mmCIF file of C-alpha atoms and ligand atoms in Angstrom:
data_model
loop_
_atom_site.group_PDB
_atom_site.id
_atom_site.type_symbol
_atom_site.label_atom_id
_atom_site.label_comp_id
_atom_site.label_asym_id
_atom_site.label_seq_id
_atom_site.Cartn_x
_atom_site.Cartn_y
_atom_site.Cartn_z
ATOM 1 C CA UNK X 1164 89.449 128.279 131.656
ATOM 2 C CA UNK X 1165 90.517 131.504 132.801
ATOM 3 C CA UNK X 1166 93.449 129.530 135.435
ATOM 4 C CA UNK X 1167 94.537 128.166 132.778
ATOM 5 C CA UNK X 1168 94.831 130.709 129.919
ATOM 6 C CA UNK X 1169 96.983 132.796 132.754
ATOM 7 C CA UNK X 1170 98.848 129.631 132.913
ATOM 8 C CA UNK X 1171 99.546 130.325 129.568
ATOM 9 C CA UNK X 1172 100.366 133.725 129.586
ATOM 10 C CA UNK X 1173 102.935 133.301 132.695
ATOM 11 C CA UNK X 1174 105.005 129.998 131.085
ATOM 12 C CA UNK X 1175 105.042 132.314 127.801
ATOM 13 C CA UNK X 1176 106.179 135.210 129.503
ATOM 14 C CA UNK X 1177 109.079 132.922 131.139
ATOM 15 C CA UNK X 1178 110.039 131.660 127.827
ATOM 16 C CA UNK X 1179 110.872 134.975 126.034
ATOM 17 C CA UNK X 1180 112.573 136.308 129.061
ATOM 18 C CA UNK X 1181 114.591 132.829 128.368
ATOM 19 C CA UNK X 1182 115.308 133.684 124.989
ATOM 20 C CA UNK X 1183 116.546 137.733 125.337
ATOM 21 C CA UNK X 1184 118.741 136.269 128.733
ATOM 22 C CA UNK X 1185 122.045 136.948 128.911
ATOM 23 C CA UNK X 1186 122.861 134.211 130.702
ATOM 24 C CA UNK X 1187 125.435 131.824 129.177
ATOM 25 C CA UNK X 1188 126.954 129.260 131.014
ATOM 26 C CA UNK X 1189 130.037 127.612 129.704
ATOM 27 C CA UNK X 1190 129.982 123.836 129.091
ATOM 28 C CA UNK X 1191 130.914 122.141 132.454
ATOM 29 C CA UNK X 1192 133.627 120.311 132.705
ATOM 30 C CA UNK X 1193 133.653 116.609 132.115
ATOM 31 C CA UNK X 1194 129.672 116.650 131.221
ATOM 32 C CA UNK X 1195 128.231 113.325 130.644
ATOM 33 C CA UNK X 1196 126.184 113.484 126.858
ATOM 34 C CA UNK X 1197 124.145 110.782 126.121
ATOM 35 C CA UNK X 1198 123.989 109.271 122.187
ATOM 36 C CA UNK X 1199 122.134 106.870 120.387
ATOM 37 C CA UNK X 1200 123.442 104.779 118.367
ATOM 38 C CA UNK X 1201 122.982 101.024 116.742
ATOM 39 C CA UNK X 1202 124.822 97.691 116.222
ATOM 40 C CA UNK X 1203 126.927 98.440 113.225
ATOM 41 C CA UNK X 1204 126.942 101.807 113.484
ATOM 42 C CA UNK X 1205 129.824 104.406 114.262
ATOM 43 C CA UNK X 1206 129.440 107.814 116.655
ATOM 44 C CA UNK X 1207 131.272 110.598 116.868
ATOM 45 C CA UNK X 1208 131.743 112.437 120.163
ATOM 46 C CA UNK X 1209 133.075 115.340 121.667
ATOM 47 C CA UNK X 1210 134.292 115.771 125.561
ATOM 48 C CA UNK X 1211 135.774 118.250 127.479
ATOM 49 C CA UNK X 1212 138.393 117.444 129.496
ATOM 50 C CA UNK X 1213 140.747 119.316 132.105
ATOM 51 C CA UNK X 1214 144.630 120.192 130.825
ATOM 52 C CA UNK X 1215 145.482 117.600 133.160
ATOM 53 C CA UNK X 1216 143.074 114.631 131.774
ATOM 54 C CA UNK X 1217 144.289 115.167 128.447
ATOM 55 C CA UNK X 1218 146.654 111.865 128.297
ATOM 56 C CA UNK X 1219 143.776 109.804 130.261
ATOM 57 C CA UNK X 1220 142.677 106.725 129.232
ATOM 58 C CA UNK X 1221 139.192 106.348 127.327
ATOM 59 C CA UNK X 1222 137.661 103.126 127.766
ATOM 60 C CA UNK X 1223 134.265 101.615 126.364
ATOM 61 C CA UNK X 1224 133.103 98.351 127.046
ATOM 62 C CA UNK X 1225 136.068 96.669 127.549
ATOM 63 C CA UNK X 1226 138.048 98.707 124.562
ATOM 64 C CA UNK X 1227 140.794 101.234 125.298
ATOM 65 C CA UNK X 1228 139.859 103.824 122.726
ATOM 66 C CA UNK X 1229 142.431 106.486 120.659
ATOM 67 C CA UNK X 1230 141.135 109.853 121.072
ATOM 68 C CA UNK X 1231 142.317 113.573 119.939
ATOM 69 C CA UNK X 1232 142.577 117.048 120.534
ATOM 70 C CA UNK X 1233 139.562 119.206 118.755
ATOM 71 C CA UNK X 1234 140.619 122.526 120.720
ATOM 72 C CA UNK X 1235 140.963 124.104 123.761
ATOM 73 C CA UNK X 1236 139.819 121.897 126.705
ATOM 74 C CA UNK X 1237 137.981 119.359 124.298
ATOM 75 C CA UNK X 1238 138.794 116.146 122.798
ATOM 76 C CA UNK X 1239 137.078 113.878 120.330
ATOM 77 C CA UNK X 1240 136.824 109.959 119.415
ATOM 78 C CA UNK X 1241 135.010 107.814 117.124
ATOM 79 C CA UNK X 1242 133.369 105.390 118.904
ATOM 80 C CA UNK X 1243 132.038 101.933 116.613
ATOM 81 C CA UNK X 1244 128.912 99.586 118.079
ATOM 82 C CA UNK X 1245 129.496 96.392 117.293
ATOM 83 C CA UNK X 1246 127.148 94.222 114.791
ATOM 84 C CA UNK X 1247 126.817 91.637 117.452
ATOM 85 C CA UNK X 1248 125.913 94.019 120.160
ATOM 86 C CA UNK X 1249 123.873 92.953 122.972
ATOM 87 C CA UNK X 1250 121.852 96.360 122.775
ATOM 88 C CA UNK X 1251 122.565 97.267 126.035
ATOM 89 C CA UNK X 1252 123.534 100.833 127.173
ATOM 90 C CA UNK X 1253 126.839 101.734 128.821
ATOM 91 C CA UNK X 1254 128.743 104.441 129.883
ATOM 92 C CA UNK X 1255 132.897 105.284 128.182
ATOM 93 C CA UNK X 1256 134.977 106.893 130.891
ATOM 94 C CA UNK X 1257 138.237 108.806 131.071
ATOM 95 C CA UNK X 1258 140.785 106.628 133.134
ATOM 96 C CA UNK X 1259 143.257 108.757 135.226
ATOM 97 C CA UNK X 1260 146.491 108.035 136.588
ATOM 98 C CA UNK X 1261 145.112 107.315 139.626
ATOM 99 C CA UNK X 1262 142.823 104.713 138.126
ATOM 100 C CA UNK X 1263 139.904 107.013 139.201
ATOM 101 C CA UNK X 1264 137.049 106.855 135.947
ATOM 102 C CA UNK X 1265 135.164 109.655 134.799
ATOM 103 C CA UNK X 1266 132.286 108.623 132.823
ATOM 104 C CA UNK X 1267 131.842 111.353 129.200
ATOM 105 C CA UNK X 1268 129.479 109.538 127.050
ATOM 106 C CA UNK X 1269 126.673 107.646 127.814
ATOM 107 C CA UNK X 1270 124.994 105.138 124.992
ATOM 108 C CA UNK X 1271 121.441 104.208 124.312
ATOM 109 C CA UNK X 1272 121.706 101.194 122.064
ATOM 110 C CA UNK X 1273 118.667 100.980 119.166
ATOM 111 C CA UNK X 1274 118.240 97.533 118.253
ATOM 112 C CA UNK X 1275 118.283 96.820 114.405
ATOM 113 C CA UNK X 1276 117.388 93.520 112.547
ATOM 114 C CA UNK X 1277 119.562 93.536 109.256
ATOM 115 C CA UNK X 1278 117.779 91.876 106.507
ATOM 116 C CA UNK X 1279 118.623 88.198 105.040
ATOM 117 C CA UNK X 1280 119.753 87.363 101.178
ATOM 118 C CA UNK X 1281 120.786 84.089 99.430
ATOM 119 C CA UNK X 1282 123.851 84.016 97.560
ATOM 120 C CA UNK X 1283 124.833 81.402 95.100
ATOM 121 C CA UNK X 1284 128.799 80.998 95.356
ATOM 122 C CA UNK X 1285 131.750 78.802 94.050
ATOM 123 C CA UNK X 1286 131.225 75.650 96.667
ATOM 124 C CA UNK X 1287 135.393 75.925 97.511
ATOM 125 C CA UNK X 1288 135.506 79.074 99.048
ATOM 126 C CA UNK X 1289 132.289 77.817 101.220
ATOM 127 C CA UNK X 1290 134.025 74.557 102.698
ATOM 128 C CA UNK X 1291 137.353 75.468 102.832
ATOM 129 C CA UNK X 1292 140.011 73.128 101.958
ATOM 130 C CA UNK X 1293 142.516 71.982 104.097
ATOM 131 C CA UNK X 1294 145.338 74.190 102.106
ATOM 132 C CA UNK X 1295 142.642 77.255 101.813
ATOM 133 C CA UNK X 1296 141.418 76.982 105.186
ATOM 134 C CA UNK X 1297 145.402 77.826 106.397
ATOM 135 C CA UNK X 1298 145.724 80.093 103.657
ATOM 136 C CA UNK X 1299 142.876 82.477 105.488
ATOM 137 C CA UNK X 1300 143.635 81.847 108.970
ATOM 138 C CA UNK X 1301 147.410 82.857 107.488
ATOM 139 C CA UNK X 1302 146.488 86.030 106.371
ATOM 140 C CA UNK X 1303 143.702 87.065 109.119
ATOM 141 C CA UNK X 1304 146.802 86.797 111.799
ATOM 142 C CA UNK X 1305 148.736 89.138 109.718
ATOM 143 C CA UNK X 1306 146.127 91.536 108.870
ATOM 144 C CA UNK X 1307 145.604 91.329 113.043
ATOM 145 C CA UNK X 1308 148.904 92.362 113.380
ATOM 146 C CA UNK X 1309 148.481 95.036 110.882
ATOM 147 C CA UNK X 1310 145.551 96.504 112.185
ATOM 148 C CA UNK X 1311 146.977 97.451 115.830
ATOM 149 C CA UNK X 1312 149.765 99.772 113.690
ATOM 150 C CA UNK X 1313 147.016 102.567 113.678
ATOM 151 C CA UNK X 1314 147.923 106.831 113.373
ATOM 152 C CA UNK X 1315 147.047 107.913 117.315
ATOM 153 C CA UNK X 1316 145.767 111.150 115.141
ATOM 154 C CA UNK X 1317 143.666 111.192 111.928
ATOM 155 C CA UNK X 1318 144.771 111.578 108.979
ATOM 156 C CA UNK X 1319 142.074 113.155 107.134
ATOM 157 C CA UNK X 1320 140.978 116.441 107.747
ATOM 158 C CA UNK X 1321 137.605 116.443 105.945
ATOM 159 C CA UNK X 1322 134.147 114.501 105.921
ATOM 160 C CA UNK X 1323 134.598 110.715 104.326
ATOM 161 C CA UNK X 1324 132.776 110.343 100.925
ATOM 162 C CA UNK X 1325 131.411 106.867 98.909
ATOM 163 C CA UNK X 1326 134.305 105.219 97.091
ATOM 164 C CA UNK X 1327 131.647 105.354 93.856
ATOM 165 C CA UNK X 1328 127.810 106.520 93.576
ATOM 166 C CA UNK X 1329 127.083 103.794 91.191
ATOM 167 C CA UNK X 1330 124.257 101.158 92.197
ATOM 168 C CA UNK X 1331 124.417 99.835 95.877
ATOM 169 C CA UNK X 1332 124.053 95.908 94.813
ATOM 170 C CA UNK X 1333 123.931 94.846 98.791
ATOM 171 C CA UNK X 1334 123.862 96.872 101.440
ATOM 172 C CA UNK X 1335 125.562 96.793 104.529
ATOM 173 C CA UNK X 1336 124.633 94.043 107.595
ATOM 174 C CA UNK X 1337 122.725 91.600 105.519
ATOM 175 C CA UNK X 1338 122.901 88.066 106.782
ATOM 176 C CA UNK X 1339 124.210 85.865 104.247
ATOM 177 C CA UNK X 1340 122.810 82.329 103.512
ATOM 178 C CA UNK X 1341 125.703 80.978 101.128
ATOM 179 C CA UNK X 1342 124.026 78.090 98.986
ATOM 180 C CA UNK X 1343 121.121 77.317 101.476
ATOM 181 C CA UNK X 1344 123.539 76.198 104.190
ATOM 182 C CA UNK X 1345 126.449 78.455 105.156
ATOM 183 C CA UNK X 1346 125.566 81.799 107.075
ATOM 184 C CA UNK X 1347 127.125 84.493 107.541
ATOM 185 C CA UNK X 1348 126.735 88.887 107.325
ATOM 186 C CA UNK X 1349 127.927 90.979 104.874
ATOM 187 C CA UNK X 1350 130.020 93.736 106.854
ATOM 188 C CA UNK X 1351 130.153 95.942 103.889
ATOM 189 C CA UNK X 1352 128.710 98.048 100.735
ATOM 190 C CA UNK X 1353 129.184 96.593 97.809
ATOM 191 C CA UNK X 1354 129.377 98.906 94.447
ATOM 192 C CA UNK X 1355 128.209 97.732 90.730
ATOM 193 C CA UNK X 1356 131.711 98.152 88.984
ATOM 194 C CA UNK X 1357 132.721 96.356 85.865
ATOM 195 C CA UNK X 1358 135.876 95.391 85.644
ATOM 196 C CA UNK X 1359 138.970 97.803 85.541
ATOM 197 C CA UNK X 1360 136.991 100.876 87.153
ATOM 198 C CA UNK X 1361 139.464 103.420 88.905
ATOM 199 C CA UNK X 1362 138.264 103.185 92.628
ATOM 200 C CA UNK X 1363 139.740 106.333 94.897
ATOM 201 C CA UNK X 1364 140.610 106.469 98.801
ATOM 202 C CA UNK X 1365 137.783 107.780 100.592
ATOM 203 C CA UNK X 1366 139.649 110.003 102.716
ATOM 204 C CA UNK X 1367 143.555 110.749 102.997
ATOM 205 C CA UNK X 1368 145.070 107.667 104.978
ATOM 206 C CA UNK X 1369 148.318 105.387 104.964
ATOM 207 C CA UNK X 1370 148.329 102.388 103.047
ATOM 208 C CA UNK X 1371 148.404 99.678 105.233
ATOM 209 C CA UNK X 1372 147.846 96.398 103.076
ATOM 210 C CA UNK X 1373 147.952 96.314 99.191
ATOM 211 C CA UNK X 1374 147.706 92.516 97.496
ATOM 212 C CA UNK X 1375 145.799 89.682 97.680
ATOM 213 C CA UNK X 1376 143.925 87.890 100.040
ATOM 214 C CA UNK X 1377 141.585 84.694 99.980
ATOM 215 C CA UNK X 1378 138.527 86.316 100.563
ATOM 216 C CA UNK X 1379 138.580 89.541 98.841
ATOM 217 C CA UNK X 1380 140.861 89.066 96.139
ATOM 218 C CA UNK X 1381 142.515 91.885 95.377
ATOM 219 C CA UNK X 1382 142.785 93.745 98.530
ATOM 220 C CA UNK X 1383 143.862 97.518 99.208
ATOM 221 C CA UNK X 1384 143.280 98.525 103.160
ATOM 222 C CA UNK X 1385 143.827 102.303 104.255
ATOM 223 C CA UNK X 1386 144.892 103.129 107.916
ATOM 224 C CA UNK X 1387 142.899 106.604 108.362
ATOM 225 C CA UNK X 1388 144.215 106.895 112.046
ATOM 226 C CA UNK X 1389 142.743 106.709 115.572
ATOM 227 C CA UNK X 1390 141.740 102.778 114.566
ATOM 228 C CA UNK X 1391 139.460 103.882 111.484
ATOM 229 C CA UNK X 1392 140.579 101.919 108.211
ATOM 230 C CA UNK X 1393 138.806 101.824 104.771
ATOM 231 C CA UNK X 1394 138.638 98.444 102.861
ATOM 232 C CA UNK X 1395 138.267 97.817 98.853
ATOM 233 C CA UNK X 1396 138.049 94.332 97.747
ATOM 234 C CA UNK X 1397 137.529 92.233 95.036
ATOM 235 C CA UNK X 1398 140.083 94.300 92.794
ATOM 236 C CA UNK X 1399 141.663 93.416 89.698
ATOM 237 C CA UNK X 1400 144.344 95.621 89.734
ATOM 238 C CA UNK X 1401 146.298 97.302 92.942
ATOM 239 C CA UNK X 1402 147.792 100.392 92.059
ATOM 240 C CA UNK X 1403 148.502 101.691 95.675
ATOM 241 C CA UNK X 1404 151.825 100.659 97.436
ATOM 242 C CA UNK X 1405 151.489 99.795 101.541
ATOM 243 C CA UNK X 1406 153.400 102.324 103.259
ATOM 244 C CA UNK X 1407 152.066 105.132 100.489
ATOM 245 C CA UNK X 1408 150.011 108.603 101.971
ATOM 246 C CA UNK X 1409 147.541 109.065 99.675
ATOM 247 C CA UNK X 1410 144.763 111.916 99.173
ATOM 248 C CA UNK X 1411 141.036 111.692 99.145
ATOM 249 C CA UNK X 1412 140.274 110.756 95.235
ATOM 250 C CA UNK X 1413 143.591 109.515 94.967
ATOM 251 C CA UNK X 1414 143.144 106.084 92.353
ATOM 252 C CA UNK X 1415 144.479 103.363 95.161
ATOM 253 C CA UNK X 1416 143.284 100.042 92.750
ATOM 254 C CA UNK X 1417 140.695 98.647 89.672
ATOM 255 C CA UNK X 1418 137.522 97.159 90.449
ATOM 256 C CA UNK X 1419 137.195 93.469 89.724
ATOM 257 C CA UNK X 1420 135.979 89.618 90.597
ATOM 258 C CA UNK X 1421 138.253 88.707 92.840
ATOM 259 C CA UNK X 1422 138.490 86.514 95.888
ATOM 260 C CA UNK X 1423 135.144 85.143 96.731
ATOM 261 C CA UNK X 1424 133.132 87.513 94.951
ATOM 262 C CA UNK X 1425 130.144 86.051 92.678
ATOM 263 C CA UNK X 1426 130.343 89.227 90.112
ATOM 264 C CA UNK X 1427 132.653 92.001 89.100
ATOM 265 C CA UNK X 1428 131.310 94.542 91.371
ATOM 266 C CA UNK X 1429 132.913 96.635 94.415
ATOM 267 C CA UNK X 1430 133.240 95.486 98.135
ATOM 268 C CA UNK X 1431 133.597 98.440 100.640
ATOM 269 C CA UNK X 1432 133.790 97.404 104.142
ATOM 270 C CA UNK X 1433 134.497 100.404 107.114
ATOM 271 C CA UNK X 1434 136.670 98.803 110.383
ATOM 272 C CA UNK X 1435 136.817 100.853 112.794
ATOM 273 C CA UNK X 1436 138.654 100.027 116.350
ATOM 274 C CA UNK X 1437 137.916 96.231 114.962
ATOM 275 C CA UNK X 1438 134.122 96.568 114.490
ATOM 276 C CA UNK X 1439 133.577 96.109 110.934
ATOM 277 C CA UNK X 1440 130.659 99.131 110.470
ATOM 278 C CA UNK X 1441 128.201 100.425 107.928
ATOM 279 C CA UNK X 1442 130.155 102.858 105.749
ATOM 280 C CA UNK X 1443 127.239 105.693 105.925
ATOM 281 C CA UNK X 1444 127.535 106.227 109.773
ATOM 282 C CA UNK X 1445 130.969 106.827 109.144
ATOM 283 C CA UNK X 1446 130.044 109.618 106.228
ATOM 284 C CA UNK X 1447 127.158 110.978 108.157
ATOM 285 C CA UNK X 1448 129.650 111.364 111.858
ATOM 286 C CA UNK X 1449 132.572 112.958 110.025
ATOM 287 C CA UNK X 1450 129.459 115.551 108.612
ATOM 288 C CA UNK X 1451 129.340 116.717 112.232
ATOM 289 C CA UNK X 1452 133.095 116.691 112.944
ATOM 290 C CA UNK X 1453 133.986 118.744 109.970
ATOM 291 C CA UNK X 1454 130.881 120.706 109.322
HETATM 292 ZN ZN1 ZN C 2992 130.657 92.875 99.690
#
């Protein structure tokens, strides 16, 4: 008893000569930090990097990521987990010139079992037609194309916000079964919105798409930069023009039923570097990066 209440004494004793230390050591260069993070779920990280690594290459997985300067000697990136991950943890590196890798960022992957809902729906946009069917595949080539055109820099220079805080009527990653037979996940929040409610960019962005699609009706898709994008679907009316900048708040369409959509409501869906992610991690990350 008496050991160990000297035991006590001494590791207290080292811990407020800890605290009153002046020692400060700066950051090392090219630390590794580890982060958690889940499938569907976006993380955003911070790196230091040497004047001469500046222009390296990040790669995850088997991504080449965009990532930017956040001051002297650091850089930062927004890094997605897919909603099909495998769960298993890997390491994103800085590729030099000299093809020589420097890991940054290691990631723990939690795994997460998204919840399942039945959906009643209009049987033709289930089983495609013939004429439908090329319609989609149509549009999800050009919407491929458009989504490598992405800002190497953000746009946005503030913390994302919900496009509305009415009612979340499904949240995001619930598997879909579509009329007790077709499956599939619902990649997005969607919003109760009547019809002809002004819906406003989430952050300032480009326009990068503004019409119709097959799926989500009336479509408006913001390029944020660095790969992030912001979706809004279902729309009645489209009030922003591709090409546009527009502001955070900034009225971009109308909610509405559109597209394969079994109520007037809002579909928000978050892609970032192709991963289609829960909306919230997005919020939450750009929380820390603009605190
Ligand atoms: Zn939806």
């Amino acid at each position: 008893m008496k050991y160990l209440l000297l035991l006590l004494i001494a590791t207290q004793a080292c811990a407020s000569e800890k605290k009153s230390g002046p020692v400060i050591t700066p950051p090392p260069l090219n630390e590794v930090v580890t982060v958690e993070t889940q499938p569907g779920f976006v993380r955003w990280v911070s790196f230091s990097v040497e004047p001469t690594q500046e222009d390296a290459e990040l790669w995850c997985k088997d991504q080449r990521l965009k990532h930017a300067p956040l001051g002297a000697g650091r850089r930062f990136a927004y890094i997605a987990e897919t909603y099909f991950s495998d769960s298993k943890p890997y390491s994103c590196r800085l590729v030099l010139k000299d093809k020589k890798e420097i890991p940054v960022v290691n990631f723990i992957v939690k795994p997460f079992k998204y919840k399942e809902e039945k959906l009643k729906v209009d049987y033709r946009t289930v089983k495609l037609s013939k004429k439908d069917l090329k319609r989609a595949q149509k549009e999800q080539r050009m919407l491929a194309g458009l989504y490598t055109q992405s800002a190497s820099v953000p746009y946005f220079n503030q913390a994302f916000k919900a496009p509305l805080d009415s009612h979340i009527t499904s949240i995001y990653g619930n598997r879909r079964v579509y009329n007790n037979a077709h499956k599939s996940q619902h990649l997005g929040t969607d919003y109760r919105a009547a019809i002809g409610v002004p819906i406003p960019a989430v952050n300032r962005g480009r326009v990068l798409f503004a019409g119709d699609l097959f799926y989500t009706g009336g479509t408006v898709i913001i390029d944020h930069g660095m790969d992030i994008f912001t979706v809004y679907g279902h729309l009645s009316e489209v009030k922003a023009q591709a090409g546009q900048i527009v502001n955070a708040g900034d009225i971009v369409a109308l909610s509405g039923n559109t597209g394969r959509s079994s109520g007037p409501h809002l579909h928000w869906g978050v892609k970032i570097h192709g991963h289609y992610v829960n909306g919230y991690s997005l919020i939450d990350e750009t929380k820390k990066h603009f605190p």
